[in-house]
PDB file of C-alpha atoms in Angstrom:
ATOM      1  CA  UNK A   1       0.000   0.000   0.000  1.00 86.00           C
ATOM      2  CA  UNK A   2       1.200   3.513  -0.809  1.00 95.00           C
ATOM      3  CA  UNK A   3       2.494   5.864   1.859  1.00 97.00           C
ATOM      4  CA  UNK A   4       2.520   9.563   1.086  1.00 98.00           C
ATOM      5  CA  UNK A   5       5.186  11.961   2.318  1.00 98.00           C
ATOM      6  CA  UNK A   6       3.604  15.411   2.385  1.00 97.00           C
ATOM      7  CA  UNK A   7       6.168  18.150   2.895  1.00 97.00           C
ATOM      8  CA  UNK A   8       5.361  21.714   3.886  1.00 95.00           C
ATOM      9  CA  UNK A   9       7.140  23.866   1.321  1.00 94.00           C
ATOM     10  CA  UNK A  10       6.580  27.151   3.193  1.00 87.00           C
ATOM     11  CA  UNK A  11       8.468  26.188   6.385  1.00 84.00           C
ATOM     12  CA  UNK A  12      11.197  28.573   7.440  1.00 81.00           C
ATOM     13  CA  UNK A  13      13.493  27.712  10.316  1.00 80.00           C
ATOM     14  CA  UNK A  14      14.884  30.319  12.673  1.00 80.00           C
ATOM     15  CA  UNK A  15      17.648  32.227  10.922  1.00 74.00           C
ATOM     16  CA  UNK A  16      16.213  31.673   7.438  1.00 66.00           C
ATOM     17  CA  UNK A  17      16.229  35.419   6.831  1.00 72.00           C
ATOM     18  CA  UNK A  18      20.015  35.359   7.246  1.00 71.00           C
ATOM     19  CA  UNK A  19      20.382  32.975   4.281  1.00 71.00           C
ATOM     20  CA  UNK A  20      20.157  33.864   0.608  1.00 74.00           C
ATOM     21  CA  UNK A  21      16.369  33.299   0.877  1.00 68.00           C
ATOM     22  CA  UNK A  22      16.265  31.827  -2.649  1.00 83.00           C
ATOM     23  CA  UNK A  23      14.246  28.911  -1.278  1.00 86.00           C
ATOM     24  CA  UNK A  24      12.402  28.258   1.946  1.00 89.00           C
ATOM     25  CA  UNK A  25      13.795  25.559   4.219  1.00 89.00           C
ATOM     26  CA  UNK A  26      10.666  23.544   3.396  1.00 93.00           C
ATOM     27  CA  UNK A  27      11.409  23.742  -0.335  1.00 94.00           C
ATOM     28  CA  UNK A  28      14.977  22.573   0.287  1.00 94.00           C
ATOM     29  CA  UNK A  29      13.792  19.622   2.398  1.00 96.00           C
ATOM     30  CA  UNK A  30      11.052  18.729  -0.115  1.00 97.00           C
ATOM     31  CA  UNK A  31      13.600  18.577  -2.933  1.00 97.00           C
ATOM     32  CA  UNK A  32      15.889  16.326  -0.898  1.00 98.00           C
ATOM     33  CA  UNK A  33      12.992  14.029   0.065  1.00 98.00           C
ATOM     34  CA  UNK A  34      11.852  13.806  -3.565  1.00 98.00           C
ATOM     35  CA  UNK A  35      15.369  12.846  -4.637  1.00 98.00           C
ATOM     36  CA  UNK A  36      15.647  10.214  -1.871  1.00 98.00           C
ATOM     37  CA  UNK A  37      12.260   8.718  -2.844  1.00 98.00           C
ATOM     38  CA  UNK A  38      12.970   8.555  -6.576  1.00 97.00           C
ATOM     39  CA  UNK A  39      12.133   5.129  -7.983  1.00 96.00           C
ATOM     40  CA  UNK A  40      10.233   3.843  -4.961  1.00 97.00           C
ATOM     41  CA  UNK A  41       6.950   2.164  -5.828  1.00 93.00           C
ATOM     42  CA  UNK A  42       5.205   2.267  -2.452  1.00 96.00           C
ATOM     43  CA  UNK A  43       6.220   5.789  -1.364  1.00 98.00           C
ATOM     44  CA  UNK A  44       5.017   8.939  -3.083  1.00 97.00           C
ATOM     45  CA  UNK A  45       5.751  12.581  -2.379  1.00 98.00           C
ATOM     46  CA  UNK A  46       3.862  15.825  -2.613  1.00 97.00           C
ATOM     47  CA  UNK A  47       4.199  19.390  -1.386  1.00 97.00           C
ATOM     48  CA  UNK A  48       1.649  21.584   0.366  1.00 96.00           C
ATOM     49  CA  UNK A  49       1.828  25.181   1.432  1.00 94.00           C
ATOM     50  CA  UNK A  50       1.583  25.171   5.214  1.00 91.00           C
ATOM     51  CA  UNK A  51       0.988  22.280   7.592  1.00 91.00           C
ATOM     52  CA  UNK A  52       0.486  24.867  10.364  1.00 89.00           C
ATOM     53  CA  UNK A  53       3.387  23.689  12.497  1.00 86.00           C
ATOM     54  CA  UNK A  54       5.476  26.812  12.089  1.00 82.00           C
ATOM     55  CA  UNK A  55       7.168  26.555  15.489  1.00 83.00           C
ATOM     56  CA  UNK A  56       8.419  23.068  14.545  1.00 83.00           C
ATOM     57  CA  UNK A  57       9.442  23.676  10.907  1.00 81.00           C
ATOM     58  CA  UNK A  58      10.381  21.815   8.759  1.00 92.00           C
ATOM     59  CA  UNK A  59       7.192  19.708   8.899  1.00 95.00           C
ATOM     60  CA  UNK A  60       6.213  16.511   7.118  1.00 97.00           C
ATOM     61  CA  UNK A  61       3.122  14.303   7.216  1.00 97.00           C
ATOM     62  CA  UNK A  62       3.433  10.526   6.735  1.00 98.00           C
ATOM     63  CA  UNK A  63       0.085   9.217   5.533  1.00 97.00           C
ATOM     64  CA  UNK A  64      -1.480   6.008   4.275  1.00 96.00           C
ATOM     65  CA  UNK A  65      -5.076   4.955   3.694  1.00 95.00           C
ATOM     66  CA  UNK A  66      -6.593   3.061   6.654  1.00 95.00           C
ATOM     67  CA  UNK A  67      -3.411   3.464   8.700  1.00 97.00           C
ATOM     68  CA  UNK A  68      -2.079   5.528  11.568  1.00 97.00           C
ATOM     69  CA  UNK A  69      -0.727   8.790  10.157  1.00 97.00           C
ATOM     70  CA  UNK A  70       1.962  10.995  11.635  1.00 97.00           C
ATOM     71  CA  UNK A  71       3.162  14.567  11.616  1.00 96.00           C
ATOM     72  CA  UNK A  72       6.875  14.937  12.189  1.00 97.00           C
ATOM     73  CA  UNK A  73       8.791  18.174  12.361  1.00 95.00           C
ATOM     74  CA  UNK A  74      11.722  20.289  13.477  1.00 95.00           C
ATOM     75  CA  UNK A  75      14.001  18.956  10.744  1.00 96.00           C
ATOM     76  CA  UNK A  76      17.095  20.549   9.290  1.00 93.00           C
ATOM     77  CA  UNK A  77      16.786  20.617   5.489  1.00 95.00           C
ATOM     78  CA  UNK A  78      19.621  18.169   4.818  1.00 96.00           C
ATOM     79  CA  UNK A  79      20.184  14.748   3.237  1.00 97.00           C
ATOM     80  CA  UNK A  80      20.305  12.957   6.598  1.00 98.00           C
ATOM     81  CA  UNK A  81      16.818  14.201   7.498  1.00 97.00           C
ATOM     82  CA  UNK A  82      15.456  13.414   4.029  1.00 98.00           C
ATOM     83  CA  UNK A  83      16.910   9.897   4.032  1.00 98.00           C
ATOM     84  CA  UNK A  84      15.495   9.183   7.500  1.00 98.00           C
ATOM     85  CA  UNK A  85      12.053  10.461   6.522  1.00 98.00           C
ATOM     86  CA  UNK A  86      11.998   8.298   3.388  1.00 98.00           C
ATOM     87  CA  UNK A  87      13.249   5.241   5.293  1.00 98.00           C
ATOM     88  CA  UNK A  88      10.486   5.705   7.863  1.00 98.00           C
ATOM     89  CA  UNK A  89       7.888   6.116   5.088  1.00 98.00           C
ATOM     90  CA  UNK A  90       9.071   2.855   3.522  1.00 98.00           C
ATOM     91  CA  UNK A  91       8.580   1.062   6.856  1.00 97.00           C
ATOM     92  CA  UNK A  92       5.160   2.734   7.244  1.00 98.00           C
ATOM     93  CA  UNK A  93       4.175   1.503   3.776  1.00 98.00           C
ATOM     94  CA  UNK A  94       4.932  -2.116   4.650  1.00 97.00           C
ATOM     95  CA  UNK A  95       3.129  -1.962   8.017  1.00 97.00           C
ATOM     96  CA  UNK A  96      -0.487  -3.127   8.013  1.00 96.00           C
ATOM     97  CA  UNK A  97      -1.451  -0.536  10.636  1.00 96.00           C
ATOM     98  CA  UNK A  98       1.054   2.238   9.926  1.00 97.00           C
ATOM     99  CA  UNK A  99       2.742   1.638  13.252  1.00 97.00           C
ATOM    100  CA  UNK A 100       6.480   1.052  12.970  1.00 97.00           C
ATOM    101  CA  UNK A 101       8.303  -0.477  15.961  1.00 96.00           C
ATOM    102  CA  UNK A 102      10.626   2.030  17.634  1.00 96.00           C
ATOM    103  CA  UNK A 103      13.643  -0.212  17.102  1.00 95.00           C
ATOM    104  CA  UNK A 104      13.075   0.175  13.332  1.00 95.00           C
ATOM    105  CA  UNK A 105      12.923   3.974  13.356  1.00 97.00           C
ATOM    106  CA  UNK A 106      15.817   5.649  11.550  1.00 97.00           C
ATOM    107  CA  UNK A 107      17.912   7.703  13.962  1.00 97.00           C
ATOM    108  CA  UNK A 108      17.229  10.829  11.916  1.00 97.00           C
ATOM    109  CA  UNK A 109      13.513  10.878  12.867  1.00 96.00           C
ATOM    110  CA  UNK A 110      13.757  10.024  16.557  1.00 97.00           C
ATOM    111  CA  UNK A 111      12.549  12.953  18.631  1.00 96.00           C
ATOM    112  CA  UNK A 112      10.751  14.545  15.680  1.00 96.00           C
ATOM    113  CA  UNK A 113       7.215  13.184  16.156  1.00 96.00           C
ATOM    114  CA  UNK A 114       4.588  15.886  16.708  1.00 94.00           C
ATOM    115  CA  UNK A 115       1.231  14.085  16.331  1.00 95.00           C
ATOM    116  CA  UNK A 116      -0.307  10.723  15.510  1.00 96.00           C
ATOM    117  CA  UNK A 117      -3.684  10.532  13.786  1.00 96.00           C
ATOM    118  CA  UNK A 118      -5.880   7.433  13.828  1.00 95.00           C
ATOM    119  CA  UNK A 119      -7.331   6.257  10.519  1.00 92.00           C
ATOM    120  CA  UNK A 120     -10.724   7.634   9.588  1.00 86.00           C
ATOM    121  CA  UNK A 121     -13.679   5.334  10.333  1.00 89.00           C
ATOM    122  CA  UNK A 122     -14.941   3.246   7.409  1.00 83.00           C
ATOM    123  CA  UNK A 123     -18.604   4.002   8.090  1.00 78.00           C
ATOM    124  CA  UNK A 124     -20.534   7.184   8.736  1.00 70.00           C
TER     125      UNK A 124
END
């Protein structure tokens, strides 16, 4: 089953205004995640403008149909973060429930979980 990595492309970390400001930190992280996920069949990526977690930027949602979904944040926009996010999404994709045992979490995402969302009910 497909897991989506949704990256906030408007996130700006503290000190962003001291950079060249050519891209937001969220755009930088999104690009790195997209590169790390290239060629994967069960992980897809997309960008959104604002996940409303500005105090914890850079923010990412890990989502799959009928599974637990997660918001993770406070990432540096670097290859280590992107690789860890993609590795976690791959484990999420292979999990029936979306729950990934802690011992299987990549080091790069430990301490970055913000929220967990239960799957939506099947019936009204």
